[in-house]
Amino acid sequence: MNRSYCLSYLTLELSPPETITLAAEAGYDSVGIRLMPALAGGQAFPLWEDPAMLRETERLIAATGVPVFDIEIARIDGQTTVDAWMPMLETAGRLGARTVIAAGLDGDESRMTDTFAALCEAARPHRLSVNLEFTPWAPLNSAAAATRVVAAAGQPNGEVLIDTIHVARSDTSLDDLRAIPADRMSYLQICDCPSEPATSTEELLFTAREERLLPGEGGADLQGIINALPADLIVSVEIPSHRRIAEMGHAAWAKLCLDDSRRAMAAFDAAR
């Protein structure tokens, strides 16, 4: 099977030009970039505020042939409205990106569903889908919940994003994954994590944001997860490791993550 591989922003946490350059050198097919922060005060690169970096990003996309696949991140938190996301959506459209990631952080599911629907409507003119991601520490904390919100929103460009670490560490079963309609998924994020359950939210966050494992290094049921998902999904390599980047550098880590992910996915696909 000929999978397509995307270098996720979180793996390296670099600017769009740096990410595209290293992705091209390593052999990735596309990249993810972060235009709005995942946390208040967190790192992001709002290219609409930096025309020089925006032009350099466009130049590198053309020069390397490595496009932007996903854009981060729309925080659906019960307070932020679509107006705040419009510069990100417009920039994503200008760059030719395919999807925007949304985080389900609103404790009111009905309101979250309405906001997600409005975000999808705003994204559609820019030819963008919106991938709703669940995380075990957030109000939207399972694949079943994400599927429910996307279905209730009823938007043709609404999708569910599956990250293997969040499947492994949430109340999500393989049957929950099988229940997601195939046309509501376009890609998955791959990594591994320790087999031991996290004992605190702080540990969950540390592993997810700073020290994930390469496929096969941990105890997640990656084969089961891959078997439960459509066979044609794009693979986003999302494996942050601050320790190993400090040891080997960004370029070597990006290449190792891609090589190991390709080998693992080839084995998983062969065993389907």
mmCIF file of C-alpha atoms in Angstrom:
data_model
loop_
_atom_site.group_PDB
_atom_site.id
_atom_site.type_symbol
_atom_site.label_atom_id
_atom_site.label_comp_id
_atom_site.label_asym_id
_atom_site.label_seq_id
_atom_site.Cartn_x
_atom_site.Cartn_y
_atom_site.Cartn_z
ATOM 1 C CA MET A 1 0.000 0.000 0.000
ATOM 2 C CA ASN A 2 1.333 3.412 -0.960
ATOM 3 C CA ARG A 3 0.629 5.638 2.052
ATOM 4 C CA SER A 4 1.213 9.389 2.083
ATOM 5 C CA TYR A 5 3.158 10.789 5.061
ATOM 6 C CA CYS A 6 2.805 14.218 6.638
ATOM 7 C CA LEU A 7 5.286 15.770 9.073
ATOM 8 C CA SER A 8 3.112 17.069 11.897
ATOM 9 C CA TYR A 9 3.947 20.441 13.433
ATOM 10 C CA LEU A 10 4.277 18.959 16.938
ATOM 11 C CA THR A 11 7.088 16.599 15.942
ATOM 12 C CA LEU A 12 9.575 19.457 15.492
ATOM 13 C CA GLU A 13 7.710 22.612 16.654
ATOM 14 C CA LEU A 14 9.455 24.791 14.088
ATOM 15 C CA SER A 15 8.347 27.629 11.828
ATOM 16 C CA PRO A 16 6.583 26.799 8.543
ATOM 17 C CA PRO A 17 9.693 27.457 6.392
ATOM 18 C CA GLU A 18 11.885 25.337 8.678
ATOM 19 C CA THR A 19 9.308 22.543 8.768
ATOM 20 C CA ILE A 20 8.924 22.448 4.974
ATOM 21 C CA THR A 21 12.693 22.464 4.446
ATOM 22 C CA LEU A 22 13.335 19.568 6.849
ATOM 23 C CA ALA A 23 10.309 17.623 5.578
ATOM 24 C CA ALA A 24 11.629 17.856 2.006
ATOM 25 C CA GLU A 25 15.090 16.707 3.089
ATOM 26 C CA ALA A 26 13.658 13.737 5.007
ATOM 27 C CA GLY A 27 11.241 12.667 2.267
ATOM 28 C CA TYR A 28 7.808 13.532 3.671
ATOM 29 C CA ASP A 29 4.911 14.108 1.281
ATOM 30 C CA SER A 30 3.388 17.075 3.163
ATOM 31 C CA VAL A 31 3.576 19.079 6.381
ATOM 32 C CA GLY A 32 1.446 20.457 9.168
ATOM 33 C CA ILE A 33 1.957 23.975 10.498
ATOM 34 C CA ARG A 34 0.641 25.816 13.548
ATOM 35 C CA LEU A 35 -0.892 29.212 12.840
ATOM 36 C CA MET A 36 -2.787 29.605 16.130
ATOM 37 C CA PRO A 37 -1.621 28.357 19.547
ATOM 38 C CA ALA A 38 -2.861 25.174 21.191
ATOM 39 C CA LEU A 39 -2.559 26.851 24.593
ATOM 40 C CA ALA A 40 -2.950 30.442 25.706
ATOM 41 C CA GLY A 41 0.403 32.076 25.087
ATOM 42 C CA GLY A 42 1.734 28.993 23.292
ATOM 43 C CA GLN A 43 3.932 29.037 20.225
ATOM 44 C CA ALA A 44 2.322 29.660 16.855
ATOM 45 C CA PHE A 45 3.188 31.340 13.563
ATOM 46 C CA PRO A 46 0.327 33.630 12.462
ATOM 47 C CA LEU A 47 1.559 34.130 8.928
ATOM 48 C CA TRP A 48 -1.048 36.800 8.156
ATOM 49 C CA GLU A 49 0.905 38.999 10.587
ATOM 50 C CA ASP A 50 4.283 38.191 8.987
ATOM 51 C CA PRO A 51 4.144 38.821 5.217
ATOM 52 C CA ALA A 52 7.831 37.960 4.746
ATOM 53 C CA MET A 53 7.455 34.531 6.365
ATOM 54 C CA LEU A 54 4.237 33.936 4.428
ATOM 55 C CA ARG A 55 6.011 34.645 1.149
ATOM 56 C CA GLU A 56 8.918 32.407 2.143
ATOM 57 C CA THR A 57 6.497 29.620 3.035
ATOM 58 C CA GLU A 58 4.832 29.913 -0.366
ATOM 59 C CA ARG A 59 8.225 29.973 -2.081
ATOM 60 C CA LEU A 60 9.354 26.797 -0.320
ATOM 61 C CA ILE A 61 6.120 24.972 -1.093
ATOM 62 C CA ALA A 62 6.715 25.688 -4.769
ATOM 63 C CA ALA A 63 10.446 24.969 -4.658
ATOM 64 C CA THR A 64 10.267 21.690 -2.737
ATOM 65 C CA GLY A 65 6.932 20.351 -3.937
ATOM 66 C CA VAL A 66 5.984 19.684 -0.296
ATOM 67 C CA PRO A 67 2.504 21.120 0.345
ATOM 68 C CA VAL A 68 0.824 22.069 3.600
ATOM 69 C CA PHE A 69 -1.686 19.406 4.572
ATOM 70 C CA ASP A 70 -3.051 20.440 7.960
ATOM 71 C CA ILE A 71 -3.300 23.700 9.880
ATOM 72 C CA GLU A 72 -3.483 24.028 13.671
ATOM 73 C CA ILE A 73 -5.499 24.895 15.650
ATOM 74 C CA ALA A 74 -9.056 26.068 16.282
ATOM 75 C CA ARG A 75 -9.776 25.828 19.999
ATOM 76 C CA ILE A 76 -13.519 25.273 20.404
ATOM 77 C CA ASP A 77 -13.607 26.415 24.012
ATOM 78 C CA GLY A 78 -17.043 27.947 24.420
ATOM 79 C CA GLN A 79 -15.691 31.493 24.073
ATOM 80 C CA THR A 80 -13.782 31.762 20.790
ATOM 81 C CA THR A 81 -15.963 32.494 17.772
ATOM 82 C CA VAL A 82 -15.499 31.912 14.065
ATOM 83 C CA ASP A 83 -14.423 35.519 13.524
ATOM 84 C CA ALA A 84 -11.218 34.807 15.453
ATOM 85 C CA TRP A 85 -10.399 31.916 13.125
ATOM 86 C CA MET A 86 -11.027 33.698 9.832
ATOM 87 C CA PRO A 87 -7.409 34.899 9.314
ATOM 88 C CA MET A 88 -6.237 31.316 9.858
ATOM 89 C CA LEU A 89 -8.804 29.922 7.417
ATOM 90 C CA GLU A 90 -7.989 32.533 4.788
ATOM 91 C CA THR A 91 -4.253 31.865 5.119
ATOM 92 C CA ALA A 92 -4.815 28.111 4.999
ATOM 93 C CA GLY A 93 -6.766 28.559 1.780
ATOM 94 C CA ARG A 94 -4.052 30.757 0.303
ATOM 95 C CA LEU A 95 -1.451 28.082 1.091
ATOM 96 C CA GLY A 96 -3.585 25.325 -0.447
ATOM 97 C CA ALA A 97 -3.936 23.394 2.811
ATOM 98 C CA ARG A 98 -6.481 20.592 2.984
ATOM 99 C CA THR A 99 -7.724 20.623 6.567
ATOM 100 C CA VAL A 100 -7.840 22.508 9.857
ATOM 101 C CA ILE A 101 -7.614 20.764 13.223
ATOM 102 C CA ALA A 102 -10.185 21.705 15.861
ATOM 103 C CA ALA A 103 -9.878 20.863 19.555
ATOM 104 C CA GLY A 104 -13.057 20.032 21.486
ATOM 105 C CA LEU A 105 -12.620 22.019 24.700
ATOM 106 C CA ASP A 106 -16.184 23.179 25.394
ATOM 107 C CA GLY A 107 -17.970 21.397 28.236
ATOM 108 C CA ASP A 108 -21.327 22.174 26.629
ATOM 109 C CA GLU A 109 -21.589 19.607 23.835
ATOM 110 C CA SER A 110 -24.556 21.274 22.164
ATOM 111 C CA ARG A 111 -22.720 24.584 21.953
ATOM 112 C CA MET A 112 -19.549 22.828 20.818
ATOM 113 C CA THR A 113 -21.532 21.150 18.043
ATOM 114 C CA ASP A 114 -22.967 24.483 16.888
ATOM 115 C CA THR A 115 -19.521 26.100 16.897
ATOM 116 C CA PHE A 116 -18.016 23.187 15.008
ATOM 117 C CA ALA A 117 -20.771 23.449 12.396
ATOM 118 C CA ALA A 118 -20.130 27.194 12.023
ATOM 119 C CA LEU A 119 -16.391 26.579 11.674
ATOM 120 C CA CYS A 120 -17.018 24.005 8.950
ATOM 121 C CA GLU A 121 -19.258 26.456 7.094
ATOM 122 C CA ALA A 122 -16.582 29.163 7.306
ATOM 123 C CA ALA A 123 -13.892 26.738 6.122
ATOM 124 C CA ARG A 124 -15.786 25.431 3.110
ATOM 125 C CA PRO A 125 -15.210 28.426 0.775
ATOM 126 C CA HIS A 126 -11.474 27.911 1.325
ATOM 127 C CA ARG A 127 -11.777 24.244 0.279
ATOM 128 C CA LEU A 128 -10.894 23.091 3.776
ATOM 129 C CA SER A 129 -12.226 20.249 5.836
ATOM 130 C CA VAL A 130 -12.227 20.513 9.635
ATOM 131 C CA ASN A 131 -10.902 17.603 11.680
ATOM 132 C CA LEU A 132 -12.252 17.412 15.218
ATOM 133 C CA GLU A 133 -9.709 15.933 17.631
ATOM 134 C CA PHE A 134 -10.485 14.344 20.983
ATOM 135 C CA THR A 135 -7.993 14.182 23.860
ATOM 136 C CA PRO A 136 -8.406 12.237 27.119
ATOM 137 C CA TRP A 137 -7.987 15.333 29.309
ATOM 138 C CA ALA A 138 -10.529 17.511 27.471
ATOM 139 C CA PRO A 139 -14.352 17.651 27.507
ATOM 140 C CA LEU A 140 -14.296 15.909 24.114
ATOM 141 C CA ASN A 141 -12.447 12.849 25.383
ATOM 142 C CA SER A 142 -13.260 9.873 23.163
ATOM 143 C CA ALA A 143 -13.733 8.826 19.559
ATOM 144 C CA ALA A 144 -17.406 8.148 20.235
ATOM 145 C CA ALA A 145 -17.908 11.709 21.481
ATOM 146 C CA ALA A 146 -16.081 13.205 18.490
ATOM 147 C CA THR A 147 -18.120 11.076 16.086
ATOM 148 C CA ARG A 148 -21.315 12.172 17.790
ATOM 149 C CA VAL A 149 -20.444 15.889 17.486
ATOM 150 C CA VAL A 150 -19.381 15.620 13.840
ATOM 151 C CA ALA A 151 -22.558 13.713 12.956
ATOM 152 C CA ALA A 152 -24.788 16.168 14.800
ATOM 153 C CA ALA A 153 -23.091 19.149 13.119
ATOM 154 C CA GLY A 154 -24.122 17.662 9.767
ATOM 155 C CA GLN A 155 -21.454 19.423 7.707
ATOM 156 C CA PRO A 156 -20.059 17.687 4.598
ATOM 157 C CA ASN A 157 -16.508 18.836 5.405
ATOM 158 C CA GLY A 158 -16.579 17.764 9.060
ATOM 159 C CA GLU A 159 -14.246 14.894 9.968
ATOM 160 C CA VAL A 160 -12.947 12.971 12.990
ATOM 161 C CA LEU A 161 -9.203 12.962 13.656
ATOM 162 C CA ILE A 162 -7.686 9.842 15.178
ATOM 163 C CA ASP A 163 -4.410 10.154 17.094
ATOM 164 C CA THR A 164 -3.130 6.765 18.227
ATOM 165 C CA ILE A 165 -1.904 8.053 21.608
ATOM 166 C CA HIS A 166 -5.333 9.472 22.400
ATOM 167 C CA VAL A 167 -7.014 6.221 21.423
ATOM 168 C CA ALA A 168 -4.638 4.284 23.670
ATOM 169 C CA ARG A 169 -5.135 6.611 26.651
ATOM 170 C CA SER A 170 -8.849 7.363 26.432
ATOM 171 C CA ASP A 171 -12.076 5.467 26.852
ATOM 172 C CA THR A 172 -12.087 4.492 23.180
ATOM 173 C CA SER A 173 -12.571 0.965 21.893
ATOM 174 C CA LEU A 174 -11.713 -0.526 18.528
ATOM 175 C CA ASP A 175 -15.448 -0.866 17.933
ATOM 176 C CA ASP A 176 -15.743 2.906 18.437
ATOM 177 C CA LEU A 177 -13.183 3.377 15.657
ATOM 178 C CA ARG A 178 -14.968 0.952 13.356
ATOM 179 C CA ALA A 179 -18.191 2.906 13.915
ATOM 180 C CA ILE A 180 -16.772 6.107 12.397
ATOM 181 C CA PRO A 181 -18.046 6.436 8.809
ATOM 182 C CA ALA A 182 -15.163 6.123 6.359
ATOM 183 C CA ASP A 183 -16.143 9.373 4.664
ATOM 184 C CA ARG A 184 -15.648 11.174 7.981
ATOM 185 C CA MET A 185 -11.906 10.443 8.070
ATOM 186 C CA SER A 186 -9.019 11.473 5.840
ATOM 187 C CA TYR A 187 -5.959 10.900 8.005
ATOM 188 C CA LEU A 188 -4.578 9.605 11.286
ATOM 189 C CA GLN A 189 -1.750 10.692 13.558
ATOM 190 C CA ILE A 190 0.701 7.962 14.531
ATOM 191 C CA CYS A 191 3.021 7.502 17.506
ATOM 192 C CA ASP A 192 3.396 5.113 20.429
ATOM 193 C CA CYS A 193 3.243 5.571 24.190
ATOM 194 C CA PRO A 194 4.169 3.648 27.364
ATOM 195 C CA SER A 195 2.035 0.605 28.079
ATOM 196 C CA GLU A 196 1.525 1.691 31.694
ATOM 197 C CA PRO A 197 -1.544 3.919 32.190
ATOM 198 C CA ALA A 198 -0.841 7.537 33.027
ATOM 199 C CA THR A 199 -1.417 8.264 36.718
ATOM 200 C CA SER A 200 -2.224 11.980 36.386
ATOM 201 C CA THR A 201 -3.300 14.623 33.919
ATOM 202 C CA GLU A 202 0.183 16.089 34.142
ATOM 203 C CA GLU A 203 1.667 12.784 32.983
ATOM 204 C CA LEU A 204 -0.859 12.545 30.147
ATOM 205 C CA LEU A 205 0.049 16.033 28.974
ATOM 206 C CA PHE A 206 3.802 15.529 29.321
ATOM 207 C CA THR A 207 3.809 12.364 27.219
ATOM 208 C CA ALA A 208 1.448 13.751 24.586
ATOM 209 C CA ARG A 209 3.197 17.095 24.183
ATOM 210 C CA GLU A 210 6.853 16.345 24.886
ATOM 211 C CA GLU A 211 7.862 12.673 24.896
ATOM 212 C CA ARG A 212 6.000 10.323 22.611
ATOM 213 C CA LEU A 213 7.533 7.079 21.409
ATOM 214 C CA LEU A 214 8.285 5.750 17.954
ATOM 215 C CA PRO A 215 5.866 3.077 16.674
ATOM 216 C CA GLY A 216 6.755 -0.217 18.347
ATOM 217 C CA GLU A 217 8.653 1.328 21.263
ATOM 218 C CA GLY A 218 5.629 1.391 23.564
ATOM 219 C CA GLY A 219 2.524 -0.585 24.346
ATOM 220 C CA ALA A 220 -0.283 0.967 22.303
ATOM 221 C CA ASP A 221 -2.280 -1.510 20.226
ATOM 222 C CA LEU A 222 -1.234 0.108 16.977
ATOM 223 C CA GLN A 223 -2.032 -2.942 14.879
ATOM 224 C CA GLY A 224 -5.548 -3.081 16.274
ATOM 225 C CA ILE A 225 -6.067 0.645 15.719
ATOM 226 C CA ILE A 226 -4.820 0.498 12.125
ATOM 227 C CA ASN A 227 -6.985 -2.542 11.418
ATOM 228 C CA ALA A 228 -10.053 -0.667 12.659
ATOM 229 C CA LEU A 229 -9.532 2.314 10.350
ATOM 230 C CA PRO A 230 -9.879 2.703 6.576
ATOM 231 C CA ALA A 231 -6.827 1.458 4.682
ATOM 232 C CA ASP A 232 -6.297 4.599 2.611
ATOM 233 C CA LEU A 233 -5.809 7.229 5.320
ATOM 234 C CA ILE A 234 -2.923 9.679 5.114
ATOM 235 C CA VAL A 235 -0.457 9.183 7.977
ATOM 236 C CA SER A 236 0.562 12.238 9.981
ATOM 237 C CA VAL A 237 3.786 11.512 11.877
ATOM 238 C CA GLU A 238 3.296 13.234 15.233
ATOM 239 C CA ILE A 239 6.095 12.125 17.547
ATOM 240 C CA PRO A 240 7.484 14.937 19.697
ATOM 241 C CA SER A 241 10.527 14.012 21.781
ATOM 242 C CA HIS A 242 12.298 16.964 23.329
ATOM 243 C CA ARG A 243 14.969 14.652 24.763
ATOM 244 C CA ARG A 244 15.896 13.021 21.486
ATOM 245 C CA ILE A 245 15.799 16.243 19.490
ATOM 246 C CA ALA A 246 18.285 17.673 22.007
ATOM 247 C CA GLU A 247 20.484 14.619 21.441
ATOM 248 C CA MET A 248 20.354 14.278 17.649
ATOM 249 C CA GLY A 249 18.892 17.494 16.240
ATOM 250 C CA HIS A 250 15.700 18.260 14.342
ATOM 251 C CA ALA A 251 16.765 16.914 10.940
ATOM 252 C CA ALA A 252 17.879 13.506 12.182
ATOM 253 C CA TRP A 253 14.785 13.137 14.360
ATOM 254 C CA ALA A 254 12.468 14.015 11.482
ATOM 255 C CA LYS A 255 14.116 11.371 9.289
ATOM 256 C CA LEU A 256 14.061 8.691 12.005
ATOM 257 C CA CYS A 257 10.376 9.351 12.713
ATOM 258 C CA LEU A 258 9.499 8.978 9.026
ATOM 259 C CA ASP A 259 11.602 5.848 8.499
ATOM 260 C CA ASP A 260 10.220 4.099 11.582
ATOM 261 C CA SER A 261 6.646 5.138 10.810
ATOM 262 C CA ARG A 262 6.923 3.855 7.244
ATOM 263 C CA ARG A 263 8.322 0.518 8.417
ATOM 264 C CA ALA A 264 5.648 0.149 11.073
ATOM 265 C CA MET A 265 2.791 1.087 8.769
ATOM 266 C CA ALA A 266 4.047 -1.311 6.097
ATOM 267 C CA ALA A 267 3.974 -4.120 8.654
ATOM 268 C CA PHE A 268 0.546 -3.115 9.966
ATOM 269 C CA ASP A 269 -0.906 -2.878 6.466
ATOM 270 C CA ALA A 270 0.575 -6.242 5.481
ATOM 271 C CA ALA A 271 -1.060 -7.837 8.533
ATOM 272 C CA ARG A 272 -4.514 -6.319 8.007
#
